[in-house]
mmCIF file of C-alpha atoms in Angstrom:
data_model
loop_
_atom_site.group_PDB
_atom_site.id
_atom_site.type_symbol
_atom_site.label_atom_id
_atom_site.label_comp_id
_atom_site.label_asym_id
_atom_site.label_seq_id
_atom_site.Cartn_x
_atom_site.Cartn_y
_atom_site.Cartn_z
ATOM 1 C CA UNK O 2 4.752 19.660 1.339
ATOM 2 C CA UNK O 3 4.445 15.911 0.845
ATOM 3 C CA UNK O 4 0.914 14.575 0.870
ATOM 4 C CA UNK O 5 1.608 12.045 3.623
ATOM 5 C CA UNK O 6 4.622 12.527 5.868
ATOM 6 C CA UNK O 7 6.245 10.199 8.344
ATOM 7 C CA UNK O 8 9.536 10.331 10.189
ATOM 8 C CA UNK O 9 11.779 7.812 8.506
ATOM 9 C CA UNK O 10 13.386 6.762 11.785
ATOM 10 C CA UNK O 11 14.784 4.454 12.772
ATOM 11 C CA UNK O 12 12.740 4.565 15.940
ATOM 12 C CA UNK O 13 14.333 2.382 18.556
ATOM 13 C CA UNK O 14 12.453 1.261 21.676
ATOM 14 C CA UNK O 15 13.197 -1.349 24.330
ATOM 15 C CA UNK O 16 11.091 -4.476 24.549
ATOM 16 C CA UNK O 17 7.956 -3.861 26.571
ATOM 17 C CA UNK O 18 7.867 -0.118 25.916
ATOM 18 C CA UNK O 19 5.271 1.868 23.980
ATOM 19 C CA UNK O 20 6.214 2.736 20.415
ATOM 20 C CA UNK O 21 4.589 5.867 19.001
ATOM 21 C CA UNK O 22 4.466 6.349 15.252
ATOM 22 C CA UNK O 23 3.200 9.560 13.701
ATOM 23 C CA UNK O 24 1.834 10.624 10.348
ATOM 24 C CA UNK O 25 0.591 13.941 8.975
ATOM 25 C CA UNK O 26 -1.368 14.450 5.767
ATOM 26 C CA UNK O 27 -2.192 17.452 3.625
ATOM 27 C CA UNK O 28 -5.651 16.726 2.157
ATOM 28 C CA UNK O 29 -8.179 18.208 4.582
ATOM 29 C CA UNK O 30 -11.110 16.218 3.184
ATOM 30 C CA UNK O 31 -9.523 12.773 3.466
ATOM 31 C CA UNK O 32 -11.825 10.322 5.236
ATOM 32 C CA UNK O 33 -9.976 6.993 5.357
ATOM 33 C CA UNK O 34 -6.679 6.293 7.088
ATOM 34 C CA UNK O 35 -4.651 3.120 7.375
ATOM 35 C CA UNK O 36 -1.593 1.730 9.085
ATOM 36 C CA UNK O 37 0.333 -1.112 7.481
ATOM 37 C CA UNK O 38 3.330 -3.086 8.656
ATOM 38 C CA UNK O 39 5.949 -4.213 6.168
ATOM 39 C CA UNK O 40 8.689 -6.644 7.023
ATOM 40 C CA UNK O 41 11.809 -6.545 4.883
ATOM 41 C CA UNK O 42 11.221 -8.363 1.602
ATOM 42 C CA UNK O 43 7.512 -8.842 2.275
ATOM 43 C CA UNK O 44 4.353 -7.101 1.168
ATOM 44 C CA UNK O 45 2.446 -4.660 3.401
ATOM 45 C CA UNK O 46 0.074 -6.100 5.973
ATOM 46 C CA UNK O 47 -2.903 -4.114 7.237
ATOM 47 C CA UNK O 48 -2.799 -3.381 10.965
ATOM 48 C CA UNK O 49 -5.519 -0.796 11.490
ATOM 49 C CA UNK O 50 -7.984 1.365 9.639
ATOM 50 C CA UNK O 51 -9.561 4.453 11.173
ATOM 51 C CA UNK O 52 -12.250 6.732 9.813
ATOM 52 C CA UNK O 53 -13.465 8.881 12.752
ATOM 53 C CA UNK O 54 -11.736 11.266 15.101
ATOM 54 C CA UNK O 55 -10.517 9.690 18.298
ATOM 55 C CA UNK O 56 -8.926 6.408 19.253
ATOM 56 C CA UNK O 57 -9.418 2.913 17.910
ATOM 57 C CA UNK O 58 -7.903 0.005 19.785
ATOM 58 C CA UNK O 59 -7.131 -3.512 18.575
ATOM 59 C CA UNK O 60 -5.080 -5.633 20.918
ATOM 60 C CA UNK O 61 -1.735 -3.960 21.520
ATOM 61 C CA UNK O 62 -2.365 -1.416 18.770
ATOM 62 C CA UNK O 63 -4.168 1.925 19.077
ATOM 63 C CA UNK O 64 -4.731 4.268 16.173
ATOM 64 C CA UNK O 65 -5.466 7.910 16.902
ATOM 65 C CA UNK O 66 -6.988 10.327 14.395
ATOM 66 C CA UNK O 67 -7.256 14.098 14.648
ATOM 67 C CA UNK O 68 -8.715 15.498 11.434
ATOM 68 C CA UNK O 69 -8.504 19.117 12.619
ATOM 69 C CA UNK O 70 -4.750 18.748 13.016
ATOM 70 C CA UNK O 71 -4.473 16.394 10.008
ATOM 71 C CA UNK O 72 -2.640 13.884 12.124
ATOM 72 C CA UNK O 73 -2.901 10.132 12.597
ATOM 73 C CA UNK O 74 -0.775 8.061 14.917
ATOM 74 C CA UNK O 75 -0.205 4.442 15.859
ATOM 75 C CA UNK O 76 0.706 3.330 19.361
ATOM 76 C CA UNK O 77 2.112 -0.121 19.975
ATOM 77 C CA UNK O 78 1.959 -1.190 23.609
ATOM 78 C CA UNK O 79 4.234 -3.829 25.122
ATOM 79 C CA UNK O 80 6.462 -3.720 22.046
ATOM 80 C CA UNK O 81 8.008 -7.024 21.017
ATOM 81 C CA UNK O 82 11.078 -7.726 18.864
ATOM 82 C CA UNK O 83 8.667 -9.209 16.304
ATOM 83 C CA UNK O 84 7.183 -5.720 15.910
ATOM 84 C CA UNK O 85 10.438 -4.585 14.309
ATOM 85 C CA UNK O 86 9.422 -3.560 10.794
ATOM 86 C CA UNK O 87 8.595 -0.542 8.672
ATOM 87 C CA UNK O 88 5.215 1.007 9.442
ATOM 88 C CA UNK O 89 3.429 2.674 6.580
ATOM 89 C CA UNK O 90 0.731 5.306 6.895
ATOM 90 C CA UNK O 91 -1.737 5.565 4.005
ATOM 91 C CA UNK O 92 -4.505 8.067 3.348
ATOM 92 C CA UNK O 93 -7.210 7.987 0.708
ATOM 93 C CA UNK O 94 -7.219 11.270 -1.172
ATOM 94 C CA UNK O 95 -10.268 13.461 -0.711
ATOM 95 C CA UNK O 96 -11.384 12.843 -4.290
ATOM 96 C CA UNK O 97 -11.381 9.078 -3.580
ATOM 97 C CA UNK O 98 -9.190 8.403 -6.580
ATOM 98 C CA UNK O 99 -6.093 6.976 -4.970
ATOM 99 C CA UNK O 100 -4.445 5.812 -1.786
ATOM 100 C CA UNK O 101 -1.445 7.961 -0.903
ATOM 101 C CA UNK O 102 1.396 6.374 1.029
ATOM 102 C CA UNK O 103 3.953 7.743 3.403
ATOM 103 C CA UNK O 104 7.506 6.497 3.044
ATOM 104 C CA UNK O 105 7.305 4.630 6.326
ATOM 105 C CA UNK O 106 8.920 4.678 9.747
ATOM 106 C CA UNK O 107 11.417 1.982 10.580
ATOM 107 C CA UNK O 108 10.864 0.567 14.070
ATOM 108 C CA UNK O 109 13.432 -1.484 15.957
ATOM 109 C CA UNK O 110 12.396 -3.149 19.220
ATOM 110 C CA UNK O 111 15.434 -4.156 21.192
ATOM 111 C CA UNK O 112 15.326 -7.212 23.490
ATOM 112 C CA UNK T 2 -10.104 -18.086 2.811
ATOM 113 C CA UNK T 3 -7.586 -17.549 0.062
ATOM 114 C CA UNK T 4 -5.808 -14.233 -0.071
ATOM 115 C CA UNK T 5 -4.592 -12.234 -3.031
ATOM 116 C CA UNK T 6 -2.320 -14.239 -5.279
ATOM 117 C CA UNK T 7 0.168 -12.999 -7.842
ATOM 118 C CA UNK T 8 2.173 -14.708 -10.521
ATOM 119 C CA UNK T 9 4.934 -15.116 -11.289
ATOM 120 C CA UNK T 10 6.648 -14.507 -7.967
ATOM 121 C CA UNK T 11 9.851 -13.614 -9.779
ATOM 122 C CA UNK T 12 10.448 -12.542 -13.346
ATOM 123 C CA UNK T 13 13.778 -11.862 -14.984
ATOM 124 C CA UNK T 14 13.642 -10.389 -18.455
ATOM 125 C CA UNK T 15 15.857 -8.633 -20.934
ATOM 126 C CA UNK T 16 15.573 -4.975 -21.733
ATOM 127 C CA UNK T 17 13.087 -4.402 -24.521
ATOM 128 C CA UNK T 18 10.956 -7.492 -23.856
ATOM 129 C CA UNK T 19 7.300 -7.353 -22.842
ATOM 130 C CA UNK T 20 6.118 -8.834 -19.555
ATOM 131 C CA UNK T 21 2.724 -9.713 -18.121
ATOM 132 C CA UNK T 22 2.048 -9.813 -14.416
ATOM 133 C CA UNK T 23 -1.074 -11.458 -13.059
ATOM 134 C CA UNK T 24 -3.155 -10.792 -9.972
ATOM 135 C CA UNK T 25 -6.024 -12.842 -8.562
ATOM 136 C CA UNK T 26 -7.942 -10.835 -5.949
ATOM 137 C CA UNK T 27 -9.777 -12.128 -2.927
ATOM 138 C CA UNK T 28 -13.066 -13.645 -4.048
ATOM 139 C CA UNK T 29 -15.885 -11.112 -3.829
ATOM 140 C CA UNK T 30 -13.616 -8.076 -3.775
ATOM 141 C CA UNK T 31 -14.829 -5.527 -6.273
ATOM 142 C CA UNK T 32 -11.760 -3.280 -6.274
ATOM 143 C CA UNK T 33 -8.239 -4.136 -7.323
ATOM 144 C CA UNK T 34 -5.085 -2.047 -7.127
ATOM 145 C CA UNK T 35 -1.584 -2.164 -8.597
ATOM 146 C CA UNK T 36 1.475 -0.642 -6.940
ATOM 147 C CA UNK T 37 5.176 -0.534 -7.654
ATOM 148 C CA UNK T 38 7.873 -0.553 -4.996
ATOM 149 C CA UNK T 39 11.475 -0.008 -5.991
ATOM 150 C CA UNK T 40 14.185 -1.313 -3.689
ATOM 151 C CA UNK T 41 14.320 0.744 -0.515
ATOM 152 C CA UNK T 42 11.598 3.073 -1.751
ATOM 153 C CA UNK T 43 7.985 3.750 -0.883
ATOM 154 C CA UNK T 44 4.873 2.410 -2.550
ATOM 155 C CA UNK T 45 3.905 4.007 -5.858
ATOM 156 C CA UNK T 46 0.218 3.816 -6.788
ATOM 157 C CA UNK T 47 -0.234 2.765 -10.406
ATOM 158 C CA UNK T 48 -3.913 2.113 -11.095
ATOM 159 C CA UNK T 49 -7.111 0.984 -9.474
ATOM 160 C CA UNK T 50 -10.056 -0.948 -10.861
ATOM 161 C CA UNK T 51 -13.611 -0.744 -9.649
ATOM 162 C CA UNK T 52 -15.105 -3.783 -11.311
ATOM 163 C CA UNK T 53 -13.479 -3.830 -14.713
ATOM 164 C CA UNK T 54 -13.241 -0.071 -15.140
ATOM 165 C CA UNK T 55 -10.339 2.094 -14.060
ATOM 166 C CA UNK T 56 -11.454 5.473 -12.659
ATOM 167 C CA UNK T 57 -7.927 6.846 -12.675
ATOM 168 C CA UNK T 58 -5.023 5.713 -14.848
ATOM 169 C CA UNK T 59 -2.813 8.706 -14.149
ATOM 170 C CA UNK T 60 -0.498 6.693 -11.900
ATOM 171 C CA UNK T 61 0.796 4.577 -14.763
ATOM 172 C CA UNK T 62 4.396 5.757 -15.335
ATOM 173 C CA UNK T 63 4.307 5.778 -19.129
ATOM 174 C CA UNK T 64 2.342 4.481 -22.103
ATOM 175 C CA UNK T 65 4.437 1.311 -21.946
ATOM 176 C CA UNK T 66 2.334 0.323 -18.949
ATOM 177 C CA UNK T 67 -1.203 -0.944 -19.320
ATOM 178 C CA UNK T 68 -3.586 -2.956 -17.200
ATOM 179 C CA UNK T 69 -6.868 -4.699 -17.656
ATOM 180 C CA UNK T 70 -9.283 -6.578 -15.503
ATOM 181 C CA UNK T 71 -11.879 -9.160 -16.447
ATOM 182 C CA UNK T 72 -15.091 -8.509 -14.552
ATOM 183 C CA UNK T 73 -14.378 -8.603 -10.834
ATOM 184 C CA UNK T 74 -11.692 -11.191 -11.233
ATOM 185 C CA UNK T 75 -8.152 -11.502 -12.455
ATOM 186 C CA UNK T 76 -6.111 -8.497 -13.571
ATOM 187 C CA UNK T 77 -3.073 -8.310 -15.786
ATOM 188 C CA UNK T 78 -0.444 -5.582 -15.724
ATOM 189 C CA UNK T 79 1.539 -5.440 -18.964
ATOM 190 C CA UNK T 80 4.819 -3.647 -19.387
ATOM 191 C CA UNK T 81 5.977 -3.270 -22.980
ATOM 192 C CA UNK T 82 9.566 -2.742 -24.057
ATOM 193 C CA UNK T 83 10.844 -3.090 -20.510
ATOM 194 C CA UNK T 84 13.590 -0.783 -19.277
ATOM 195 C CA UNK T 85 16.007 -1.268 -16.414
ATOM 196 C CA UNK T 86 14.191 1.374 -14.381
ATOM 197 C CA UNK T 87 11.129 -0.882 -14.437
ATOM 198 C CA UNK T 88 12.929 -3.266 -12.066
ATOM 199 C CA UNK T 89 10.874 -3.324 -8.872
ATOM 200 C CA UNK T 90 8.388 -5.355 -6.891
ATOM 201 C CA UNK T 91 4.906 -5.044 -8.356
ATOM 202 C CA UNK T 92 2.232 -5.409 -5.721
ATOM 203 C CA UNK T 93 -1.435 -6.078 -6.180
ATOM 204 C CA UNK T 94 -4.114 -5.481 -3.559
ATOM 205 C CA UNK T 95 -7.869 -5.879 -3.409
ATOM 206 C CA UNK T 96 -10.669 -4.493 -1.273
ATOM 207 C CA UNK T 97 -14.321 -5.416 -0.802
ATOM 208 C CA UNK T 98 -15.468 -2.026 -2.035
ATOM 209 C CA UNK T 99 -13.607 0.758 -3.786
ATOM 210 C CA UNK T 100 -11.770 3.736 -2.378
ATOM 211 C CA UNK T 101 -15.022 5.581 -1.713
ATOM 212 C CA UNK T 102 -16.513 2.741 0.286
ATOM 213 C CA UNK T 103 -15.460 3.024 3.947
ATOM 214 C CA UNK T 104 -15.268 0.987 6.022
ATOM 215 C CA UNK T 105 -14.986 -1.663 3.311
ATOM 216 C CA UNK T 106 -12.082 -0.044 1.492
ATOM 217 C CA UNK T 107 -9.322 -1.789 3.421
ATOM 218 C CA UNK T 108 -6.749 -3.133 1.000
ATOM 219 C CA UNK T 109 -5.165 -6.569 1.320
ATOM 220 C CA UNK T 110 -1.957 -7.250 -0.526
ATOM 221 C CA UNK T 111 -0.615 -10.179 -2.458
ATOM 222 C CA UNK T 112 2.992 -11.340 -2.097
ATOM 223 C CA UNK T 113 4.173 -9.334 -5.106
ATOM 224 C CA UNK T 114 6.076 -10.061 -8.304
ATOM 225 C CA UNK T 115 9.749 -9.165 -8.274
ATOM 226 C CA UNK T 116 10.675 -7.952 -11.766
ATOM 227 C CA UNK T 117 14.304 -7.703 -12.784
ATOM 228 C CA UNK T 118 15.164 -6.174 -16.145
ATOM 229 C CA UNK T 119 18.686 -6.957 -17.281
#
């Protein structure tokens, strides 16, 4: 089992819809979780961090964490074509020695 | 304020040459991280510095790779005797505190150095 797993996609949604991106992780004691956006040819850009169970909202973005199920998700409301990118989930290992990355989900928002 | 900067932005070298990649973190950030991303691949964690010490060097791919950091400032990643498989984008990130310091362990990335080994 990979340490951090994401569906590679592509996930295709129409403009204005909600995009739902999912991530599962294997280390039960992980405490820090991040979502990054990466446009083609660019470096990753932090969207959200989440540390506690439940939801965290920032503008059109909502991160959801369920530590019991070892699951973290990102919802993008009112999706825009400019949201088209690869979304990376990252989890700090329980021993706090490294940040483990998923391979990313490619999102396409169609006008 | 200024973000993470990296230099050079592009580096083309011949197989067998040594290269040095530089990273300047955000001012005040105590932790600094190096990653490698091959074309179309995911991010590969290489090493992280807390201050000028590296708690875990196990991510470095081989003994041809080394990194150092001066205080809580600039870091240099050195690749000796480069090979074609070293071709990738090398990304640097920094965070206010280290990995064990939520919620101040958010990492912010520089633009990367694209290394091409011919």
